CSV table of C-alpha atoms and ligand atoms in Angstrom, one decimal:
chain,number,residue,atom,x,y,z
A,1,SER,CA,0.0,0.0,0.0
A,2,THR,CA,1.0,3.6,-0.4
A,3,LEU,CA,0.4,6.4,2.0
A,4,THR,CA,0.9,10.0,1.0
A,5,VAL,CA,2.3,12.3,3.7
A,6,GLN,CA,1.1,15.8,3.1
A,7,LEU,CA,3.1,18.5,5.0
A,8,GLY,CA,2.3,22.1,4.0
A,9,GLU,CA,2.9,22.4,0.3
A,10,ARG,CA,5.0,19.3,0.0
A,11,SER,CA,4.0,15.7,-0.1
A,12,TYR,CA,5.8,12.4,-0.4
A,13,PRO,CA,4.9,8.7,-0.7
A,14,ILE,CA,5.5,6.0,1.9
A,15,HIS,CA,5.4,2.7,0.0
A,16,ILE,CA,4.8,-0.2,2.4
A,17,GLY,CA,4.8,-3.8,1.3
A,18,ARG,CA,6.7,-6.9,0.3
A,19,GLY,CA,9.5,-7.1,-2.2
A,20,LEU,CA,10.1,-3.3,-2.5
A,21,LEU,CA,13.9,-3.6,-2.3
A,22,HIS,CA,13.6,-5.3,-5.7
A,23,ARG,CA,11.6,-2.4,-7.1
A,24,ALA,CA,13.7,0.4,-5.7
A,25,GLY,CA,15.1,1.6,-9.0
A,26,GLU,CA,11.6,1.8,-10.6
A,27,LEU,CA,10.2,3.7,-7.6
A,28,LEU,CA,13.1,6.2,-7.5
A,29,LYS,CA,12.6,6.9,-11.2
A,30,GLU,CA,8.9,7.3,-10.7
A,31,ARG,CA,9.7,10.1,-8.2
A,32,GLY,CA,11.9,11.8,-10.7
A,33,ILE,CA,15.3,11.0,-9.2
A,34,THR,CA,17.8,11.4,-12.0
A,35,GLN,CA,20.1,8.6,-13.2
A,36,LYS,CA,22.6,11.2,-14.3
A,37,SER,CA,23.9,11.9,-10.8
A,38,PRO,CA,25.3,9.2,-8.5
A,39,LEU,CA,23.4,8.0,-5.4
A,40,LEU,CA,25.0,7.6,-2.0
A,41,ILE,CA,23.7,4.6,0.0
A,42,VAL,CA,24.4,4.8,3.8
A,43,SER,CA,23.9,1.6,5.8
A,44,ASP,CA,25.3,-0.1,8.9
A,45,GLN,CA,27.3,-3.4,9.0
A,46,ASN,CA,24.4,-5.6,10.1
A,47,VAL,CA,22.0,-4.3,7.5
A,48,ALA,CA,24.5,-4.0,4.8
A,49,ALA,CA,25.5,-7.7,5.1
A,50,LEU,CA,21.9,-8.6,4.6
A,51,TYR,CA,20.5,-6.2,2.1
A,52,LEU,CA,23.0,-3.8,0.5
A,53,ALA,CA,24.0,-6.0,-2.4
A,54,THR,CA,20.3,-6.5,-3.4
A,55,LEU,CA,19.7,-2.8,-3.3
A,56,GLU,CA,22.9,-1.9,-5.2
A,57,SER,CA,22.3,-4.4,-8.0
A,58,ASN,CA,18.6,-3.4,-8.3
A,59,LEU,CA,19.6,0.3,-8.6
A,60,GLN,CA,22.4,-0.4,-11.0
A,61,GLU,CA,20.1,-2.5,-13.2
A,62,SER,CA,17.8,0.5,-13.4
A,63,GLY,CA,20.7,2.6,-14.6
A,64,TYR,CA,21.8,4.3,-11.4
A,65,LYS,CA,25.4,4.8,-10.4
A,66,THR,CA,25.8,4.1,-6.7
A,67,VAL,CA,28.4,4.7,-4.0
A,68,SER,CA,27.9,3.0,-0.6
A,69,PHE,CA,29.2,3.9,2.9
A,70,VAL,CA,28.8,1.4,5.7
A,71,VAL,CA,29.0,2.5,9.4
A,72,LYS,CA,29.2,0.6,12.6
A,73,PRO,CA,25.8,-0.3,14.1
A,74,GLY,CA,24.6,1.7,17.0
A,75,GLU,CA,24.2,5.3,18.3
A,76,THR,CA,28.0,6.0,18.3
A,77,SER,CA,27.8,6.3,14.5
A,78,LYS,CA,25.6,9.5,14.9
A,79,SER,CA,28.8,11.4,15.5
A,80,ILE,CA,30.5,14.5,14.0
A,81,ALA,CA,33.4,12.2,13.0
A,82,VAL,CA,31.3,9.7,11.1
A,83,PHE,CA,29.3,12.6,9.6
A,84,GLU,CA,32.5,13.9,8.1
A,85,GLN,CA,33.4,10.5,6.8
A,86,VAL,CA,30.1,10.2,5.0
A,87,ILE,CA,30.5,13.7,3.5
A,88,THR,CA,34.0,12.6,2.3
A,89,ALA,CA,32.4,9.6,0.6
A,90,ALA,CA,29.9,11.8,-1.0
A,91,ILE,CA,32.5,14.2,-2.4
A,92,LYS,CA,34.8,11.4,-3.6
A,93,GLY,CA,31.8,9.6,-5.1
A,94,GLY,CA,31.1,12.7,-7.2
A,95,LEU,CA,27.6,13.4,-5.8
A,96,ASP,CA,26.2,16.7,-7.1
A,97,ARG,CA,23.2,18.9,-6.4
A,98,HIS,CA,20.8,16.4,-8.2
A,99,SER,CA,22.0,13.3,-6.3
A,100,ALA,CA,20.1,11.6,-3.6
A,101,VAL,CA,21.3,10.1,-0.3
A,102,ILE,CA,19.6,6.8,0.6
A,103,ALA,CA,19.3,5.5,4.2
A,104,LEU,CA,19.2,1.7,4.3
A,105,GLY,CA,18.8,0.8,8.0
A,106,GLY,CA,17.1,1.8,11.3
A,107,GLY,CA,16.8,5.1,13.1
A,108,VAL,CA,20.5,5.6,13.5
A,109,VAL,CA,21.3,5.3,9.8
A,110,GLY,CA,18.2,7.4,8.9
A,111,ASP,CA,19.2,10.2,11.2
A,112,LEU,CA,22.8,10.3,10.0
A,113,ALA,CA,22.1,9.9,6.3
A,114,GLY,CA,19.2,12.4,6.5
A,115,PHE,CA,21.5,15.0,8.0
A,116,VAL,CA,24.0,14.4,5.3
A,117,ALA,CA,21.2,14.9,2.7
A,118,ALA,CA,20.1,18.0,4.5
A,119,SER,CA,23.6,19.6,4.5
A,120,TYR,CA,25.6,18.3,1.6
A,121,MET,CA,25.8,21.1,-0.9
A,122,ARG,CA,23.0,22.9,1.1
A,123,GLY,CA,20.7,20.0,0.7
A,124,VAL,CA,20.1,17.1,-1.7
A,125,LYS,CA,17.3,14.6,-2.0
A,126,PHE,CA,16.8,12.0,0.7
A,127,VAL,CA,15.3,8.5,0.3
A,128,GLN,CA,14.5,6.4,3.3
A,129,ILE,CA,14.5,2.6,3.3
A,130,PRO,CA,13.8,1.7,6.9
A,131,THR,CA,14.7,-1.8,8.1
A,132,THR,CA,13.4,-1.6,11.6
A,133,ILE,CA,9.8,-1.2,13.0
A,134,LEU,CA,10.9,1.6,15.2
A,135,ALA,CA,12.0,3.7,12.2
A,136,HIS,CA,8.4,4.1,11.0
A,137,ASP,CA,8.3,6.8,13.6
A,138,SER,CA,11.3,8.7,12.2
A,139,SER,CA,10.1,8.2,8.6
A,140,VAL,CA,7.5,10.9,9.2
A,141,GLY,CA,8.3,14.4,10.6
A,142,GLY,CA,11.6,15.1,8.9
A,143,LYS,CA,13.8,15.3,11.9
A,144,VAL,CA,17.3,14.3,11.1
A,145,GLY,CA,20.6,14.8,12.9
A,146,ILE,CA,23.6,13.6,14.9
A,147,ASN,CA,24.8,13.8,18.5
A,148,HIS,CA,27.3,16.1,20.1
A,149,PRO,CA,29.5,14.6,22.8
A,150,LEU,CA,27.6,16.8,25.3
A,151,ALA,CA,24.1,16.1,24.2
A,152,LYS,CA,22.0,13.8,22.0
A,153,ASN,CA,20.5,15.0,18.8
A,154,MET,CA,22.0,18.5,19.3
A,155,ILE,CA,23.0,19.0,15.7
A,156,GLY,CA,20.2,18.6,13.1
A,157,ALA,CA,17.8,19.8,10.6
A,158,LEU,CA,14.3,19.3,9.3
A,159,HIS,CA,14.6,17.6,5.9
A,160,GLN,CA,11.6,15.6,4.4
A,161,PRO,CA,12.4,12.5,2.4
A,162,GLU,CA,11.6,12.4,-1.3
A,163,LEU,CA,10.1,8.9,-0.7
A,164,VAL,CA,10.1,6.1,1.8
A,165,LEU,CA,10.3,2.5,0.8
A,166,TYR,CA,9.2,0.2,3.6
A,167,ASP,CA,10.0,-3.4,2.5
A,168,VAL,CA,8.4,-5.5,5.2
A,169,ASP,CA,10.5,-8.5,4.0
A,170,THR,CA,13.6,-6.8,5.4
A,171,LEU,CA,12.0,-6.9,8.9
A,172,SER,CA,12.2,-10.7,9.0
A,173,THR,CA,15.8,-10.6,10.3
A,174,LEU,CA,15.2,-8.2,13.1
A,175,PRO,CA,16.2,-9.6,16.6
A,176,PRO,CA,13.2,-10.2,18.8
A,177,ARG,CA,14.0,-7.5,21.2
A,178,GLU,CA,14.2,-4.9,18.4
A,179,VAL,CA,10.8,-6.2,17.1
A,180,SER,CA,9.1,-5.6,20.5
A,181,ALA,CA,10.9,-2.2,20.9
A,182,GLY,CA,9.6,-1.1,17.5
A,183,LEU,CA,6.1,-2.2,18.4
A,184,ALA,CA,6.2,0.0,21.5
A,185,GLU,CA,6.4,3.1,19.2
A,186,MET,CA,3.7,1.6,17.0
A,187,ILE,CA,1.2,1.1,19.8
A,188,LYS,CA,2.0,4.5,21.2
A,189,HIS,CA,0.4,5.9,18.1
A,190,GLY,CA,-2.7,4.0,19.1
A,191,LEU,CA,-2.6,5.1,22.7
A,192,ILE,CA,-2.4,8.8,21.9
A,193,TRP,CA,-4.8,9.0,19.0
A,194,ASP,CA,-6.8,5.9,18.1
A,195,ALA,CA,-8.2,3.4,20.7
A,196,ASP,CA,-9.2,1.0,17.9
A,197,PHE,CA,-5.7,0.8,16.6
A,198,ALA,CA,-4.3,0.2,20.1
A,199,GLN,CA,-6.7,-2.6,20.6
A,200,TRP,CA,-5.9,-3.9,17.1
A,201,CYS,CA,-2.2,-4.1,18.1
A,202,ARG,CA,-3.2,-6.0,21.3
A,203,ASP,CA,-5.4,-8.4,19.3
A,204,HIS,CA,-2.7,-9.0,16.6
A,205,ALA,CA,0.3,-9.1,19.0
A,206,ALA,CA,1.1,-12.7,18.1
A,207,ASP,CA,1.0,-11.9,14.3
A,208,LEU,CA,3.1,-8.8,14.8
A,209,LEU,CA,5.7,-10.6,17.0
A,210,ALA,CA,5.8,-13.4,14.3
A,211,LEU,CA,6.5,-10.7,11.7
A,212,ASP,CA,3.5,-11.6,9.7
A,213,ALA,CA,3.8,-9.4,6.6
A,214,GLN,CA,0.1,-8.4,6.4
A,215,ALA,CA,-0.1,-7.5,10.0
A,216,LEU,CA,3.1,-5.4,9.7
A,217,GLU,CA,1.9,-3.6,6.6
A,218,TYR,CA,-1.3,-2.6,8.4
A,219,GLY,CA,0.4,-1.6,11.6
A,220,LEU,CA,3.1,0.4,10.0
A,221,GLU,CA,0.7,2.2,7.7
A,222,LYS,CA,-1.6,3.1,10.6
A,223,GLY,CA,1.4,4.1,12.8
A,224,CYS,CA,2.8,6.4,10.0
A,225,SER,CA,-0.6,7.9,9.3
A,226,VAL,CA,-1.3,8.8,12.9
A,227,LYS,CA,2.1,10.4,13.1
A,228,ALA,CA,1.5,12.3,9.8
A,229,GLU,CA,-1.9,13.5,11.0
A,230,VAL,CA,-0.5,14.8,14.3
A,231,VAL,CA,2.5,16.5,12.6
A,232,SER,CA,0.5,18.1,9.9
A,233,ARG,CA,-2.2,19.4,12.3
A,234,ASP,CA,0.5,20.8,14.6
A,235,GLU,CA,0.8,23.8,12.3
A,236,ARG,CA,-2.7,24.7,13.2
A,237,GLU,CA,-3.2,23.3,16.7
A,238,ASN,CA,-0.3,24.7,18.7
A,239,ASP,CA,1.8,22.1,20.5
A,240,LEU,CA,-0.3,19.2,19.4
A,241,ARG,CA,2.9,17.5,18.3
A,242,ALA,CA,3.9,17.2,22.0
A,243,ILE,CA,1.5,14.2,22.4
A,244,LEU,CA,3.9,12.2,20.4
A,245,ASN,CA,6.1,12.3,23.5
A,246,LEU,CA,3.9,10.0,25.5
A,247,GLY,CA,6.1,7.9,27.7
A,248,HIS,CA,9.2,9.8,26.6
A,249,THR,CA,10.0,12.0,29.6
A,250,ILE,CA,10.3,8.9,31.8
A,251,GLY,CA,11.7,6.9,28.9
A,252,HIS,CA,14.6,9.3,28.1
A,253,ALA,CA,15.5,9.4,31.8
A,254,ILE,CA,15.6,5.6,32.0
A,255,GLU,CA,17.8,5.5,28.9
A,256,ALA,CA,20.1,8.2,30.3
A,257,ILE,CA,20.7,6.7,33.8
A,258,ALA,CA,20.8,3.1,32.8
A,259,GLY,CA,23.6,3.9,30.4
A,260,TYR,CA,22.6,4.1,26.8
A,261,GLY,CA,22.2,0.6,25.3
A,262,GLU,CA,21.0,-1.0,28.5
A,263,PHE,CA,17.5,-0.4,27.5
A,264,LEU,CA,16.3,-0.1,23.9
A,265,HIS,CA,14.4,3.1,23.3
A,266,GLY,CA,11.1,1.2,22.8
A,267,GLU,CA,11.6,-0.7,26.1
A,268,ALA,CA,12.2,2.6,28.0
A,269,ILE,CA,9.2,4.3,26.6
A,270,SER,CA,7.1,1.3,27.3
A,271,ILE,CA,7.9,1.7,31.0
A,272,GLY,CA,7.3,5.4,30.6
A,273,MET,CA,3.9,4.9,29.1
A,274,VAL,CA,2.8,2.8,32.1
A,275,GLY,CA,4.2,5.6,34.3
A,276,SER,CA,2.1,8.2,32.4
A,277,ALA,CA,-1.0,6.0,32.8
A,278,LEU,CA,-0.4,5.9,36.6
A,279,LEU,CA,-0.2,9.6,36.5
A,280,GLY,CA,-3.4,9.8,34.5
A,281,VAL,CA,-5.2,7.8,37.1
A,282,LYS,CA,-3.9,10.2,39.8
A,283,LEU,CA,-5.4,13.0,37.8
A,284,GLY,CA,-8.8,11.4,37.4
A,285,ALA,CA,-8.7,8.9,34.6
A,286,ASP,CA,-10.4,5.5,35.2
A,287,THR,CA,-8.1,3.0,36.9
A,288,SER,CA,-8.7,0.5,34.0
A,289,VAL,CA,-6.3,2.7,31.9
A,290,VAL,CA,-3.3,1.4,33.8
A,291,LYS,CA,-4.4,-2.2,33.6
A,292,GLU,CA,-5.2,-2.0,29.9
A,293,THR,CA,-1.9,-0.1,29.0
A,294,ARG,CA,0.1,-2.8,30.9
A,295,ASP,CA,-1.8,-5.6,29.2
A,296,MET,CA,-1.3,-4.1,25.8
A,297,LEU,CA,2.4,-3.6,26.3
A,298,SER,CA,3.1,-6.9,27.8
A,299,SER,CA,1.2,-8.6,25.0
A,300,LEU,CA,4.0,-7.2,22.8
A,301,ARG,CA,6.6,-8.6,25.2
A,302,LEU,CA,7.6,-5.2,26.5
A,303,PRO,CA,8.6,-4.3,30.1
A,304,THR,CA,5.8,-2.5,32.1
A,305,SER,CA,7.5,-1.6,35.4
A,306,LEU,CA,10.8,0.0,36.5
A,307,PRO,CA,13.5,-2.6,37.3
A,308,VAL,CA,14.4,-2.4,41.0
A,309,GLN,CA,18.0,-1.6,40.3
A,310,LEU,CA,17.1,1.8,38.9
A,311,ASN,CA,17.4,4.5,41.6
A,312,THR,CA,14.4,6.7,41.7
A,313,ASP,CA,16.3,9.8,42.9
A,314,ARG,CA,18.7,9.5,39.9
A,315,LEU,CA,15.7,9.0,37.6
A,316,LEU,CA,14.0,12.2,38.9
A,317,ASP,CA,17.3,14.0,38.6
A,318,ALA,CA,17.6,12.9,35.0
A,319,MET,CA,14.0,14.1,34.2
A,320,MET,CA,14.8,17.5,35.7
A,321,HIS,CA,17.7,17.9,33.3
A,322,ASP,CA,15.3,17.2,30.5
A,323,LYS,CA,14.5,20.4,28.5
A,324,LYS,CA,10.8,20.1,29.4
A,325,PHE,CA,11.4,20.7,33.1
A,326,LYS,CA,10.8,24.2,34.3
A,327,GLU,CA,11.0,25.4,38.0
A,328,GLY,CA,9.7,22.6,40.1
A,329,SER,CA,7.1,21.3,37.6
A,330,ILE,CA,7.2,19.5,34.3
A,331,THR,CA,5.0,19.0,31.3
A,332,PHE,CA,3.7,15.5,30.9
A,333,ILE,CA,1.6,13.7,28.3
A,334,VAL,CA,-1.1,12.0,30.3
A,335,PRO,CA,-3.7,9.5,29.2
A,336,ARG,CA,-7.4,10.3,29.8
A,337,SER,CA,-8.5,7.0,28.4
A,338,ILE,CA,-7.0,4.6,25.9
A,339,GLY,CA,-6.6,6.6,22.6
A,340,ARG,CA,-6.9,10.0,24.3
A,341,VAL,CA,-4.2,12.0,26.0
A,342,GLU,CA,-3.8,15.4,27.5
A,343,VAL,CA,-0.8,17.8,27.8
A,344,VAL,CA,-0.5,18.7,31.5
A,345,LYS,CA,1.9,21.6,32.0
A,346,ASP,CA,2.3,21.6,35.8
A,347,ILE,CA,2.9,18.1,37.1
A,348,SER,CA,4.8,18.4,40.4
A,349,VAL,CA,7.9,16.6,41.1
A,350,SER,CA,6.3,14.9,44.1
A,351,ASP,CA,3.5,13.5,41.9
A,352,ILE,CA,6.1,12.0,39.6
A,353,ARG,CA,8.0,10.6,42.5
A,354,GLN,CA,4.9,8.8,43.8
A,355,VAL,CA,4.2,7.4,40.4
A,356,ILE,CA,7.7,6.0,39.8
A,357,GLU,CA,8.0,4.6,43.3
A,358,GLN,CA,4.7,2.8,42.8
B,401,LIG,P1,16.2,1.9,15.5
B,401,LIG,O1,16.6,3.2,16.2
B,401,LIG,O2,15.3,2.1,14.4
B,401,LIG,O3,15.8,0.8,16.4
B,401,LIG,P2,19.0,1.2,14.9
B,401,LIG,O4,19.6,1.8,13.7
B,401,LIG,O5,19.5,1.6,16.2
B,401,LIG,O6,17.5,1.4,14.7
B,401,LIG,O7,19.1,-0.4,14.7
B,401,LIG,C1,18.9,-1.3,15.7
B,401,LIG,C2,19.8,-2.5,15.5
B,401,LIG,O8,19.2,-3.4,14.6
B,401,LIG,C3,21.2,-2.2,14.9
B,401,LIG,O9,22.1,-3.1,15.5
B,401,LIG,C4,21.0,-2.6,13.4
B,401,LIG,O10,22.2,-2.9,12.8
B,401,LIG,C5,20.0,-3.7,13.5
B,401,LIG,N1,19.1,-3.9,12.4
B,401,LIG,C6,18.4,-2.9,11.8
B,401,LIG,N2,17.7,-3.4,10.8
B,401,LIG,C7,17.9,-4.7,10.8
B,401,LIG,C8,17.3,-5.8,10.1
B,401,LIG,N3,16.4,-5.6,9.2
B,401,LIG,N4,17.8,-7.1,10.3
B,401,LIG,C9,18.7,-7.3,11.3
B,401,LIG,N5,19.2,-6.3,12.0
B,401,LIG,C10,18.8,-5.1,11.8
B,402,LIG,ZN1,10.5,7.6,20.5
């Protein structure tokens, strides 16, 4: 299926389905990406070993010249040093203003390659080929960037892709933990916006975990369209976009204090979404919200409570260093019911403490 993301004047297609890696050349041509200028493919070692040769040969058969640059897997590749290496590869490969940069991989590769596309010669076309479930989230919204040694995602840009190719066949090799972590972000889109979709994720948890192609196609399409809806409405409804951060204030704090890599992003926000539900109940939501949220997340094999070894003082401290914290209170995205959330601007630190100690 194909979803069209409309953002202001611009729009781009997200193709979701099987066998798309074998149709990459055709789909790039359809979007008007020229064969006269070389393409740069950025990938990581794990993904490149599995899918790079297929992509390269398909593009070459369609008449494209390609250059590839493979980075180490993981967040450390979103660095200024690796960014420079990719730019060097682009220059040496003869990329010009009409070239496109292709991201073949998960969120890390997408952010890095997207930032290269945003800045090389003041911006060239960007094509995303996500190979993780989590990356459906970053395939809409246009945020790209790299880390500074002092702060994550501190250097970046907004750069929309020309097109997104989501080949669900490539998801078959994802490690089970990465599958669940990606599904956390998927069901989040249900929890903030669409109760039926959240329930659908719960009902099809087994199919999703088994990487059933049809279930993945539907879930990814729905997840991307919720995100697109929220992002495009944000221009009219101030701050609506904030609801996409459900579970993220606690989640980011967990990631930061546990040491990056200890928890996958999706696992950390899963715990964070349960925390937000507890807070929601404190603020008047029906108690069933907590039980349902826990039930939905555990059906996707995600953690739903803080591990005992995490110190709550350090966790609170990490949250206060988060940019959303202002003078003794913090903005939180809090469920009212499944599928409906509220932005609450003045949650006190003591309320948060009670919730995370619960
Ligand atoms: P995300 O932020 O989208 O979870 P990452 O770029 O951090 O993505 O990727 C997570 C891990 O999964 C990395 O080690 C990456 O190499 C690996 N990976 C990504 N896609 C696949 C895939 N389709 N098959 C196997 N491993 C993959
Ligand atoms: Zn997230």
